[in-house]
Coordinates of C-alpha atoms in Angstrom, one line a residue:
M1 CA 19.5 -5.4 5.4
S2 CA 15.7 -5.9 5.9
G3 CA 15.1 -2.2 5.2
R4 CA 15.8 -2.4 2.1
F5 CA 13.7 -4.1 1.0
V6 CA 10.3 -3.0 -0.3
R7 CA 7.2 -5.4 0.4
A8 CA 5.7 -6.6 -2.7
S9 CA 2.1 -6.0 -3.4
K10 CA -0.2 -4.9 -6.2
Y11 CA -2.1 -2.4 -3.9
R12 CA 0.8 -0.6 -2.4
H13 CA 0.4 2.6 -4.6
V14 CA -3.2 2.6 -4.4
F15 CA -4.2 6.7 -3.4
G16 CA -7.1 8.2 -2.5
K17 CA -8.7 10.8 -4.7
P18 CA -11.4 13.3 -4.1
T19 CA -14.3 14.6 -5.7
R20 CA -14.8 18.4 -6.9
K21 CA -17.3 20.2 -4.8
E22 CA -20.2 20.3 -7.8
F23 CA -20.1 16.6 -8.4
C24 CA -20.8 16.1 -4.8
Y25 CA -24.4 15.4 -3.1
D26 CA -25.3 18.9 -1.6
N27 CA -28.1 20.6 0.2
L28 CA -28.5 17.7 2.5
R29 CA -30.0 18.1 6.1
I30 CA -27.9 14.9 8.2
S31 CA -29.2 13.9 11.5
H32 CA -27.1 15.2 14.7
N33 CA -28.6 12.5 16.3
A34 CA -25.7 11.6 18.7
W35 CA -26.3 8.0 18.5
D36 CA -22.9 6.3 17.7
T37 CA -23.5 4.7 13.9
N38 CA -22.3 5.3 10.2
L39 CA -25.1 7.7 9.5
I40 CA -25.2 6.3 5.7
K41 CA -24.9 3.2 3.9
A42 CA -24.4 2.8 0.0
N43 CA -24.7 0.2 -2.3
P44 CA -24.2 0.3 -6.4
E45 CA -27.2 2.5 -7.2
Y46 CA -28.5 4.3 -4.2
L47 CA -27.2 6.1 -0.9
A48 CA -29.2 6.6 2.4
V49 CA -28.6 8.7 4.6
N50 CA -30.1 9.3 8.5
W51 CA -32.1 12.7 7.5
E52 CA -32.9 15.0 10.4
S53 CA -36.8 15.9 10.3
S54 CA -38.8 17.1 12.4
G55 CA -42.8 14.8 13.6
G56 CA -40.7 11.5 13.6
G57 CA -37.5 10.3 12.1
A58 CA -37.3 9.4 8.4
F59 CA -34.1 8.9 5.8
A60 CA -33.2 9.8 2.0
V61 CA -32.3 7.7 -0.4
I62 CA -30.2 9.5 -2.9
P63 CA -29.5 7.8 -6.7
L64 CA -26.1 7.8 -6.9
N65 CA -26.6 9.0 -10.3
E66 CA -28.0 12.0 -9.4
R67 CA -25.0 14.5 -7.9
G68 CA -24.9 17.9 -7.4
K69 CA -26.9 20.1 -5.6
L70 CA -30.3 18.5 -4.5
P71 CA -33.8 20.1 -4.4
D72 CA -35.0 21.7 -1.4
Q73 CA -37.8 19.2 -0.8
I74 CA -37.0 15.6 -1.5
P75 CA -39.1 12.6 -0.5
L76 CA -38.1 10.8 2.2
F77 CA -38.6 7.5 3.5
R78 CA -41.4 7.9 6.9
G79 CA -42.8 5.9 9.1
H80 CA -40.6 5.9 12.4
T81 CA -42.1 7.9 15.4
A82 CA -38.3 8.7 16.3
A83 CA -35.0 9.0 14.6
V84 CA -33.6 6.7 13.0
L85 CA -30.1 5.2 14.0
D86 CA -29.2 3.4 11.5
T87 CA -29.8 1.6 8.0
D88 CA -28.4 -1.0 5.8
W89 CA -29.2 -2.6 2.6
N90 CA -29.7 -5.9 1.2
P91 CA -26.6 -7.4 0.1
F92 CA -29.5 -9.6 -2.8
N93 CA -31.6 -6.7 -3.6
D94 CA -30.0 -3.0 -4.5
R95 CA -33.8 -1.9 -3.8
L96 CA -34.6 -3.1 -0.4
I97 CA -33.5 -1.8 3.3
A98 CA -33.9 -2.0 6.7
S99 CA -33.7 0.9 9.1
A100 CA -33.7 0.9 12.9
S101 CA -34.9 3.5 15.1
D102 CA -35.4 5.5 18.6
D103 CA -38.9 3.8 18.8
G104 CA -37.8 0.3 19.0
K105 CA -39.5 -0.8 15.4
V106 CA -37.0 -2.2 12.8
F107 CA -38.7 -1.4 9.5
I108 CA -38.5 -2.7 6.0
W109 CA -38.6 -0.3 2.7
Q110 CA -38.4 -1.2 -0.9
V111 CA -37.4 2.0 -3.4
P112 CA -39.9 2.4 -5.9
E113 CA -39.0 1.4 -9.5
N114 CA -37.0 4.6 -11.5
F115 CA -36.9 6.7 -8.4
T116 CA -35.6 10.1 -8.6
L117 CA -35.2 12.8 -6.5
Y118 CA -36.6 15.4 -9.3
T119 CA -39.9 15.9 -9.5
D120 CA -42.9 18.4 -10.9
A121 CA -44.9 18.3 -7.6
E122 CA -44.5 21.3 -5.1
E123 CA -44.8 18.6 -2.2
P124 CA -43.1 15.3 -3.5
A125 CA -44.7 12.0 -2.0
D126 CA -42.6 10.0 0.8
V127 CA -42.3 6.5 0.8
S128 CA -43.9 4.0 3.4
P129 CA -42.5 1.2 5.1
V130 CA -43.3 -2.2 3.3
S131 CA -42.7 -4.3 6.5
K132 CA -42.8 -3.4 9.9
L133 CA -40.6 -5.6 12.4
S134 CA -42.1 -5.5 16.1
G135 CA -40.3 -7.4 19.0
H136 CA -37.6 -4.7 20.9
T137 CA -38.9 -3.1 23.9
R138 CA -35.9 -0.7 24.1
K139 CA -34.5 1.7 20.9
V140 CA -32.8 -0.7 18.0
G141 CA -29.2 0.8 17.0
H142 CA -28.2 -1.6 14.9
V143 CA -29.5 -3.5 11.3
L144 CA -27.4 -6.1 9.7
F145 CA -28.6 -8.2 6.9
N146 CA -26.5 -11.9 6.5
P147 CA -24.4 -11.7 3.9
A148 CA -25.2 -15.5 2.7
A149 CA -28.4 -16.2 3.2
E150 CA -31.8 -14.5 2.0
N151 CA -33.2 -11.9 3.5
I152 CA -32.5 -12.8 7.4
L153 CA -31.7 -9.1 9.1
A154 CA -30.1 -8.8 12.8
S155 CA -30.9 -6.2 15.1
T156 CA -29.4 -5.2 18.2
S157 CA -31.3 -2.9 21.1
G158 CA -31.2 -1.6 23.8
D159 CA -33.1 -4.3 25.8
L160 CA -30.2 -6.2 25.9
T161 CA -31.0 -8.6 22.9
V162 CA -29.9 -9.4 19.5
K163 CA -32.8 -10.5 17.1
F164 CA -32.8 -12.9 14.0
W165 CA -35.4 -11.5 11.9
D166 CA -36.9 -13.7 8.7
V167 CA -38.0 -10.7 6.6
E168 CA -40.8 -12.8 4.6
T169 CA -42.7 -14.0 7.3
G170 CA -41.9 -10.9 9.8
Q171 CA -40.7 -13.1 12.8
A172 CA -37.7 -13.5 14.9
P173 CA -37.2 -17.4 15.6
I174 CA -33.8 -16.7 17.1
A175 CA -33.0 -14.1 20.0
L176 CA -29.6 -13.9 21.7
K177 CA -29.0 -12.7 25.2
H178 CA -26.3 -10.0 25.4
P179 CA -24.7 -9.0 29.1
D180 CA -24.7 -5.0 27.6
I181 CA -25.2 -2.4 24.6
V182 CA -24.3 -3.8 21.6
Q183 CA -21.6 -1.2 20.0
S184 CA -21.4 -2.5 17.0
L185 CA -21.7 -6.6 15.2
S186 CA -20.8 -8.1 12.1
W187 CA -21.2 -11.3 10.1
S188 CA -18.9 -14.1 9.2
A189 CA -18.6 -14.5 5.5
N190 CA -21.3 -17.8 5.1
G191 CA -23.6 -16.1 7.6
T192 CA -23.1 -18.9 10.7
M193 CA -20.9 -16.4 13.3
L194 CA -21.3 -13.2 14.5
V195 CA -18.8 -11.1 16.6
T196 CA -20.0 -8.1 18.7
T197 CA -18.7 -5.9 21.3
S198 CA -20.3 -4.2 23.9
R199 CA -20.1 -1.2 26.6
D200 CA -18.3 -3.7 29.0
K201 CA -15.3 -3.8 26.6
K202 CA -15.6 -7.6 25.6
L203 CA -15.6 -9.0 22.4
R204 CA -18.0 -11.8 21.5
V205 CA -18.2 -14.7 18.9
W206 CA -21.5 -16.3 18.6
D207 CA -22.9 -19.4 16.9
V208 CA -26.2 -17.8 16.0
R209 CA -28.2 -21.0 15.4
Q210 CA -26.8 -22.6 18.6
Q211 CA -27.7 -19.3 20.5
S212 CA -24.8 -19.7 22.4
A213 CA -21.4 -17.1 22.6
V214 CA -18.5 -19.4 21.6
H215 CA -15.3 -17.5 22.4
E216 CA -15.1 -14.6 25.2
Y217 CA -12.3 -11.9 25.3
Q218 CA -11.5 -9.0 26.8
G219 CA -11.2 -6.5 24.1
H220 CA -9.8 -2.8 24.3
E221 CA -9.9 -1.1 27.3
G222 CA -10.3 2.3 26.5
A223 CA -14.0 4.0 28.1
K224 CA -14.7 4.9 24.4
N225 CA -16.7 2.9 22.0
S226 CA -15.3 -0.4 19.7
R227 CA -16.1 -1.4 16.3
A228 CA -15.4 -5.0 15.4
V229 CA -15.5 -6.2 11.6
W230 CA -15.1 -9.6 10.4
L231 CA -12.5 -10.3 7.5
G232 CA -15.1 -11.8 5.0
E233 CA -13.9 -15.4 4.1
H234 CA -10.8 -15.4 6.2
N235 CA -11.3 -16.9 9.7
R236 CA -10.0 -13.2 11.5
I237 CA -12.0 -10.4 13.3
A238 CA -10.5 -6.8 13.1
T239 CA -11.2 -4.5 16.0
T240 CA -10.8 -0.6 16.7
G241 CA -11.1 0.8 19.9
F242 CA -9.0 3.0 22.4
S243 CA -6.3 2.3 25.1
R244 CA -6.4 3.4 28.9
M245 CA -5.1 6.5 28.1
S246 CA -7.3 7.1 24.9
D247 CA -5.1 6.3 22.5
R248 CA -6.6 4.6 19.0
Q249 CA -5.8 1.4 18.8
V250 CA -6.4 -1.8 15.9
A251 CA -6.4 -5.7 16.9
L252 CA -6.8 -8.7 14.9
W253 CA -8.2 -11.8 16.4
E254 CA -8.3 -15.2 15.5
P255 CA -11.2 -17.1 17.0
G256 CA -10.3 -19.0 20.0
R257 CA -7.7 -17.3 21.0
Q258 CA -8.1 -15.2 23.9
D259 CA -5.0 -12.5 22.6
P260 CA -4.9 -10.3 19.5
I261 CA -2.4 -11.7 17.2
G262 CA 0.8 -9.1 18.1
G263 CA -1.0 -7.4 20.5
F264 CA -2.8 -3.8 20.5
S265 CA -1.6 -1.5 17.5
S266 CA -1.5 2.3 18.6
L267 CA -2.9 4.5 15.9
D268 CA -2.8 8.2 17.4
S269 CA -4.1 10.3 20.0
I270 CA -7.4 11.6 18.3
S271 CA -10.6 11.0 20.5
G272 CA -13.0 10.2 17.3
V273 CA -14.5 6.5 16.9
C274 CA -12.3 4.4 14.2
M275 CA -15.0 2.6 11.5
P276 CA -13.9 0.0 10.3
F277 CA -14.7 -1.1 6.4
W278 CA -13.5 -4.2 4.8
D279 CA -12.7 -5.3 1.3
D280 CA -12.5 -8.9 0.5
G281 CA -11.9 -8.3 -3.3
S282 CA -8.5 -6.6 -2.2
N283 CA -7.9 -8.0 1.5
C284 CA -7.8 -4.3 2.2
L285 CA -9.1 -3.0 6.0
Y286 CA -9.5 1.0 5.6
L287 CA -10.1 2.8 9.4
A288 CA -11.7 6.1 8.6
G289 CA -12.1 8.1 12.2
K290 CA -14.9 9.9 13.7
G291 CA -14.0 13.7 13.5
D292 CA -10.9 13.9 11.1
G293 CA -10.2 13.6 7.4
N294 CA -8.0 10.9 7.2
I295 CA -8.7 7.8 5.8
R296 CA -5.6 4.6 7.0
Y297 CA -5.8 1.5 4.8
F298 CA -3.7 -1.6 5.4
E299 CA -3.7 -5.2 3.7
Y300 CA -3.8 -8.3 5.5
E301 CA -1.0 -10.4 4.8
N302 CA 0.6 -12.9 7.0
D303 CA -1.7 -12.6 9.9
K304 CA -0.8 -9.1 9.7
L305 CA -2.0 -5.5 8.5
E306 CA 0.6 -4.0 6.8
F307 CA 0.1 -0.3 6.4
L308 CA -0.5 0.6 2.5
A309 CA -1.4 4.4 2.6
E310 CA -3.5 7.3 3.9
Y311 CA -5.8 9.4 2.7
K312 CA -5.9 13.0 4.0
S313 CA -8.1 15.6 4.1
G314 CA -8.9 18.9 5.6
D315 CA -12.7 18.4 6.3
P316 CA -13.8 15.9 9.2
Q317 CA -16.4 13.1 8.9
R318 CA -19.1 12.1 11.2
G319 CA -20.3 9.7 9.2
I320 CA -18.9 7.1 6.2
A321 CA -19.7 3.8 3.9
F322 CA -18.3 1.7 1.4
V323 CA -19.8 0.3 -1.5
P324 CA -19.7 -3.5 -2.3
R325 CA -17.4 -4.8 -4.7
R326 CA -19.3 -4.8 -7.6
G327 CA -20.5 -1.3 -7.6
V328 CA -16.4 -0.1 -8.5
N329 CA -15.6 1.7 -11.4
V330 CA -13.3 -0.9 -13.3
H331 CA -12.3 1.0 -16.4
E332 CA -10.8 3.7 -14.2
N333 CA -8.6 0.8 -12.1
E334 CA -10.9 1.9 -9.0
I335 CA -10.3 -0.7 -6.1
M336 CA -12.8 1.2 -3.6
R337 CA -15.0 3.6 -3.0
A338 CA -16.4 5.9 0.3
Y339 CA -18.5 8.1 0.5
K340 CA -17.8 10.4 3.4
T341 CA -20.6 13.5 5.2
V342 CA -18.6 16.8 5.4
N343 CA -20.1 19.1 7.5
D344 CA -23.3 17.6 7.8
Q345 CA -24.4 19.8 4.5
Y346 CA -23.0 17.4 2.0
I347 CA -21.7 13.9 0.8
E348 CA -18.2 13.3 -1.0
P349 CA -17.2 10.3 -2.8
V350 CA -13.9 9.3 -2.1
S351 CA -12.1 6.6 -5.4
F352 CA -9.5 4.6 -4.5
T353 CA -7.3 3.7 -7.3
V354 CA -4.6 1.3 -8.5
P355 CA -2.5 3.7 -10.6
R356 CA -2.6 2.1 -14.0
R357 CA -2.2 3.1 -17.4
A358 CA -3.6 0.1 -19.4
E359 CA -6.4 0.0 -21.5
T360 CA -7.8 -3.6 -20.4
F361 CA -9.3 -5.8 -17.9
Q362 CA -6.4 -5.9 -15.0
S363 CA -7.9 -9.5 -13.3
D364 CA -4.6 -9.5 -10.8
I365 CA -6.8 -6.5 -8.7
Y366 CA -10.4 -7.6 -9.8
P367 CA -10.9 -10.9 -8.6
P368 CA -14.2 -12.5 -8.4
A369 CA -16.4 -10.8 -6.2
T370 CA -19.8 -11.4 -4.6
G371 CA -23.0 -10.9 -6.8
L372 CA -27.2 -11.0 -6.4
K373 CA -27.3 -14.6 -5.8
P374 CA -27.9 -15.5 -1.8
A375 CA -26.2 -19.2 -1.0
V376 CA -29.4 -20.5 1.2
S377 CA -32.9 -19.3 1.5
A378 CA -33.8 -17.9 5.0
K379 CA -35.8 -20.9 5.7
E380 CA -32.6 -23.3 4.9
W381 CA -30.8 -21.3 6.8
F382 CA -32.6 -21.4 9.7
D383 CA -33.1 -25.1 9.2
G384 CA -28.9 -25.2 9.7
K385 CA -27.2 -25.1 6.4
D386 CA -25.2 -22.8 5.1
G387 CA -22.8 -21.8 2.3
I388 CA -20.9 -18.6 0.6
P389 CA -22.9 -16.7 -1.9
A390 CA -21.8 -17.3 -5.8
K391 CA -19.7 -14.9 -7.6
I392 CA -19.8 -13.1 -10.7
D393 CA -16.7 -12.5 -12.8
M394 CA -15.8 -9.1 -12.7
E395 CA -14.1 -8.7 -16.8
S396 CA -18.0 -9.1 -17.5
I397 CA -18.6 -5.8 -15.3
Y398 CA -16.0 -4.2 -17.9
E399 CA -17.1 -5.4 -20.7
G400 CA -20.5 -4.3 -20.1
T401 CA -22.7 -7.2 -20.3
A402 CA -24.9 -9.7 -18.0
P403 CA -22.9 -10.4 -14.5
R404 CA -21.3 -13.8 -15.4
E405 CA -22.1 -16.4 -12.1
V406 CA -18.5 -18.0 -11.2
P407 CA -18.1 -20.6 -8.3
A408 CA -17.4 -19.2 -4.5
D409 CA -14.4 -21.1 -4.6
Y410 CA -13.2 -19.9 -8.1
K411 CA -9.6 -18.4 -8.9
P412 CA -8.6 -16.4 -11.8
P413 CA -6.7 -17.4 -14.3
T414 CA -2.7 -16.4 -13.1
A415 CA -1.0 -13.5 -15.6
F416 CA 1.1 -15.4 -17.8
S417 CA 5.1 -14.6 -17.6
S418 CA 7.0 -12.1 -20.0
P419 CA 8.3 -14.0 -23.1
A420 CA 11.5 -12.1 -22.7
Q421 CA 13.1 -15.0 -20.1
A422 CA 12.9 -17.8 -21.8
P423 CA 14.1 -17.7 -25.4
V424 CA 17.8 -16.7 -24.4
P425 CA 19.1 -20.2 -23.9
K426 CA 17.0 -21.5 -26.8
R427 CA 19.0 -19.7 -29.4
E428 CA 22.4 -20.6 -27.8
S429 CA 21.5 -24.5 -28.6
T430 CA 19.9 -24.3 -31.8
P431 CA 22.4 -25.3 -34.4
P432 CA 23.2 -22.4 -37.5
S433 CA 21.5 -24.4 -40.1
A434 CA 18.0 -24.0 -37.8
A435 CA 14.8 -22.8 -39.6
R436 CA 14.5 -18.8 -38.9
A437 CA 13.5 -18.2 -35.5
P438 CA 10.9 -14.9 -34.8
P439 CA 12.5 -11.8 -34.6
P440 CA 14.3 -11.2 -31.3
S441 CA 12.7 -9.3 -28.4
V442 CA 15.4 -6.0 -27.0
S443 CA 16.4 -8.4 -23.9
D444 CA 17.7 -11.0 -26.4
Q445 CA 19.9 -8.6 -28.4
K446 CA 21.2 -7.1 -25.0
A447 CA 21.8 -11.0 -24.1
S448 CA 23.3 -12.0 -27.7
M449 CA 25.5 -8.6 -27.3
S450 CA 26.5 -8.8 -24.7
A451 CA 27.6 -12.9 -24.9
I452 CA 29.5 -12.0 -28.2
A453 CA 31.6 -9.4 -26.2
N454 CA 32.3 -12.0 -23.5
K455 CA 33.3 -14.5 -26.0
F456 CA 36.0 -12.2 -27.8
Q457 CA 37.5 -10.7 -24.5
D458 CA 38.3 -13.9 -23.4
N459 CA 39.2 -15.5 -26.3
E460 CA 42.9 -15.1 -25.9
D461 CA 42.5 -17.0 -22.0
A462 CA 40.1 -19.4 -23.7
E463 CA 42.9 -21.0 -26.1
P464 CA 44.9 -22.6 -23.7
S465 CA 42.3 -24.5 -22.0
E466 CA 38.7 -25.8 -23.2
G467 CA 36.5 -25.6 -19.8
E468 CA 34.1 -23.1 -19.4
S469 CA 35.0 -23.0 -15.4
S470 CA 38.3 -21.7 -16.5
P471 CA 39.7 -19.5 -13.1
F472 CA 40.8 -16.9 -16.1
E473 CA 37.1 -15.4 -16.2
E474 CA 36.8 -14.9 -13.1
V475 CA 40.1 -11.6 -13.0
P476 CA 39.5 -9.8 -16.3
R477 CA 39.4 -6.3 -14.3
P478 CA 42.0 -6.1 -11.4
A479 CA 44.5 -5.7 -14.6
P480 CA 44.3 -2.5 -15.5
R481 CA 45.4 -1.4 -12.0
A482 CA 48.7 -3.1 -12.3
A483 CA 49.5 -1.1 -15.4
A484 CA 48.4 2.3 -14.2
P485 CA 51.4 3.4 -15.0
V486 CA 51.5 5.8 -18.3
P487 CA 55.6 4.5 -19.0
V488 CA 54.3 0.6 -18.2
R489 CA 51.2 0.8 -21.0
T490 CA 53.7 2.4 -23.9
S491 CA 55.9 0.2 -23.4
L492 CA 54.0 -3.1 -23.8
P493 CA 51.6 -4.6 -26.3
P494 CA 47.6 -3.9 -25.6
A495 CA 46.9 -7.5 -24.6
T496 CA 49.8 -7.7 -22.5
P497 CA 48.2 -6.4 -19.2
V498 CA 45.4 -8.7 -19.1
Q499 CA 48.3 -11.6 -19.0
K500 CA 50.3 -9.7 -16.3
L501 CA 47.9 -10.5 -13.1
A502 CA 45.5 -13.3 -14.7
S503 CA 48.5 -15.6 -15.1
P504 CA 49.4 -15.8 -11.6
V505 CA 46.0 -16.1 -10.6
R506 CA 45.7 -18.9 -13.1
T507 CA 49.1 -21.1 -11.5
T508 CA 47.3 -20.6 -8.1
T509 CA 43.6 -21.7 -8.7
A510 CA 43.8 -23.7 -11.1
A511 CA 46.8 -26.0 -9.9
A512 CA 44.0 -27.9 -7.6
P513 CA 41.0 -28.8 -9.7
A514 CA 44.0 -29.9 -12.5
P515 CA 42.3 -33.1 -13.8
A516 CA 45.1 -34.0 -16.0
P517 CA 48.8 -32.6 -16.4
A518 CA 48.4 -32.2 -20.2
T519 CA 46.5 -29.2 -19.4
S520 CA 49.4 -27.4 -17.0
F521 CA 52.1 -27.1 -19.7
P522 CA 51.2 -24.0 -21.6
A523 CA 49.9 -22.8 -18.4
A524 CA 53.5 -22.7 -17.0
A525 CA 54.8 -21.3 -20.1
A526 CA 52.5 -18.8 -20.5
A527 CA 52.7 -18.0 -15.9
S528 CA 56.8 -17.8 -17.2
S529 CA 56.8 -15.5 -19.6
A530 CA 54.3 -13.2 -17.9
V531 CA 56.7 -13.3 -14.8
G532 CA 59.3 -12.3 -16.9
S533 CA 57.5 -9.1 -18.4
V534 CA 56.2 -8.8 -14.7
E535 CA 60.6 -8.5 -14.0
A536 CA 61.2 -6.3 -16.9
S537 CA 58.4 -3.9 -15.9
L538 CA 59.3 -3.7 -12.3
A539 CA 63.1 -2.5 -13.3
Q540 CA 61.9 0.2 -15.4
I541 CA 60.0 1.4 -12.4
T542 CA 62.6 1.2 -9.9
Q543 CA 65.1 3.4 -12.8
L544 CA 62.3 6.2 -12.8
L545 CA 62.0 6.0 -9.4
E546 CA 66.5 6.9 -8.8
Q547 CA 65.9 9.6 -11.2
Q548 CA 62.8 11.5 -9.8
S549 CA 64.9 10.4 -6.3
R550 CA 68.3 12.7 -8.0
V551 CA 66.0 15.5 -9.4
I552 CA 64.5 15.8 -5.9
G553 CA 67.9 16.2 -4.3
A554 CA 69.5 18.5 -6.7
Q555 CA 66.1 20.6 -5.8
S556 CA 66.9 20.5 -1.9
D557 CA 70.2 21.5 -2.6
K558 CA 69.5 24.4 -5.0
I559 CA 67.1 25.6 -2.1
Q560 CA 69.5 25.1 0.2
A561 CA 71.9 27.6 -1.3
Q562 CA 69.7 30.0 -2.1
S563 CA 68.4 30.3 2.1
Q564 CA 72.3 31.0 2.7
I565 CA 72.5 33.8 0.3
I566 CA 69.2 35.2 1.7
S567 CA 70.4 34.8 5.3
H568 CA 73.7 36.5 4.2
L569 CA 71.9 39.3 2.4
A570 CA 69.8 39.9 5.8
T571 CA 72.5 40.2 8.1
E572 CA 74.5 42.5 5.7
V573 CA 71.4 44.6 5.9
E574 CA 71.0 44.6 9.8
T575 CA 75.3 45.6 9.7
L576 CA 74.2 48.3 7.4
K577 CA 71.4 49.9 9.6
K578 CA 73.8 49.4 12.8
R579 CA 76.3 51.5 11.1
V580 CA 74.4 54.0 9.2
G581 CA 72.0 55.1 11.9
P582 CA 69.7 57.7 11.2
G583 CA 71.4 59.6 8.2
P584 CA 70.4 61.8 5.1
Q585 CA 67.7 60.8 3.0
D586 CA 69.4 59.3 0.2
Q587 CA 71.0 56.5 2.7
S588 CA 67.6 55.8 4.0
E589 CA 66.5 54.9 0.4
R590 CA 69.4 52.8 0.1
I591 CA 68.4 50.8 3.0
R592 CA 64.8 50.6 1.7
Q593 CA 65.8 49.5 -1.6
L594 CA 68.0 46.4 0.4
E595 CA 64.8 45.8 2.1
L596 CA 62.6 44.9 -0.7
E597 CA 65.3 43.1 -2.4
L598 CA 65.9 40.7 0.8
E599 CA 62.0 40.5 0.0
A600 CA 61.8 39.3 -3.3
A601 CA 64.7 37.4 -2.5
R602 CA 62.6 35.0 0.3
S603 CA 59.0 35.5 -2.0

């Protein structure tokens, strides 16, 4: 029985919609570096792409509104002496970006105002960094801004350290000693905890300001890289990795619990790393695989990752990025948008949309999203303060006005219930002399017509007893079965079949709950009359059956007589054959004629 019910969800029908080639970002030279990174990062204004360049590392910044084939020469963000391995946008400043490089440096960049890729200069001027953060001795593989504190940046390096930088001062007051090379990292929503996966197959949860790992678990057992992402404001972590048999897996963890909730779930046997992305507004987890074009998405509910659907594409991706919630197109009911690399030549936007035709703001699928105001400053964060950033009401984005801030724990008002549920009982209790009510809806008309039909249908049975709980109303349908024969219907009045079978049921069921003998006399009288009519009907049916039996007997006697005649003719034909033998032609014809008559008689 449980398989017949479908789990209710606003995002059950979300589908991914690709973009036509002419509206993609074409003519790109995406980096071929083998370091396991997402290659691209996105925010509501720009797209950062690790660039394949000579003479040192570089990355490109593409305004999202400049689609199509890009110029052959575009301004790049140059400054590193080796390949750029990772980038990350500041969550509170859409023009500030950090980069990590194979040269062991972390650079901070600011996108110039009115930045564009289309210039009249023969050689576009490159952009230089505004700050250089030095401290790592080996290559820096990852950079990630704190989601709650202003200008706090985490960086991981091959020197087995994780440093936490104050971008304003250029200092790293906190540094964690990590046992092995970090493969991925993710912040908690309030920016106090950090989860990492590493090459030693361990999952660690760090209290950053205490500079210690508060939890350490055995993660995915496969030899390939694993990823981790914190599920926003939920105290849960999702990881992707591989089993010993190289099957891709996903797992859900609770900090403080040694084993994943529900164990490791297998996805498929594809060899590419699975990149997880979390959307806090819809509570959805997106899994994009390297080397394949599919994007699975799950909804987190009741400590389970409920599978929603899968976006399938024949174009594999090496890198992918998702925009923050405040950057989606609310007019198209878009809940998330991804940018995926295709053949290292162009980037294709993929829009995940809820299929609705409503032309108004859909508050149920657009809860408040994290805005541009941090919860604490860098100094306050290093001093031990934390919090959740203020959120913005998505309806203000829909209306095109300035983003309206709401508290971090703000909940949108629930949708009003359907007006067709309440008016029916009110109409029944309203006296005839009351004032005229508003025009009834379609549901009200259906309910009133049904009530009138039931009233007239059960009128005859309701007269003997005034109680609404009378058992007569329980058995109106079996009546036509007893009155199925045509002779009985023609000999009895139309209302009689209802009484024939309903009355015996009434006498058996109404005998126990009858509180007073006064109500049993009409029932007994009706029962006696009904029993008499049933007996008359049975007598008629018996007579009809006797007549049919006599007709069948007469037909059987006739058939038996014909069989005797046929056998007699057959005997006579055989006798004639023996007497005549091979005689003249006319005798043979006579015999043949007799055989034909015999065959006709048999048929």
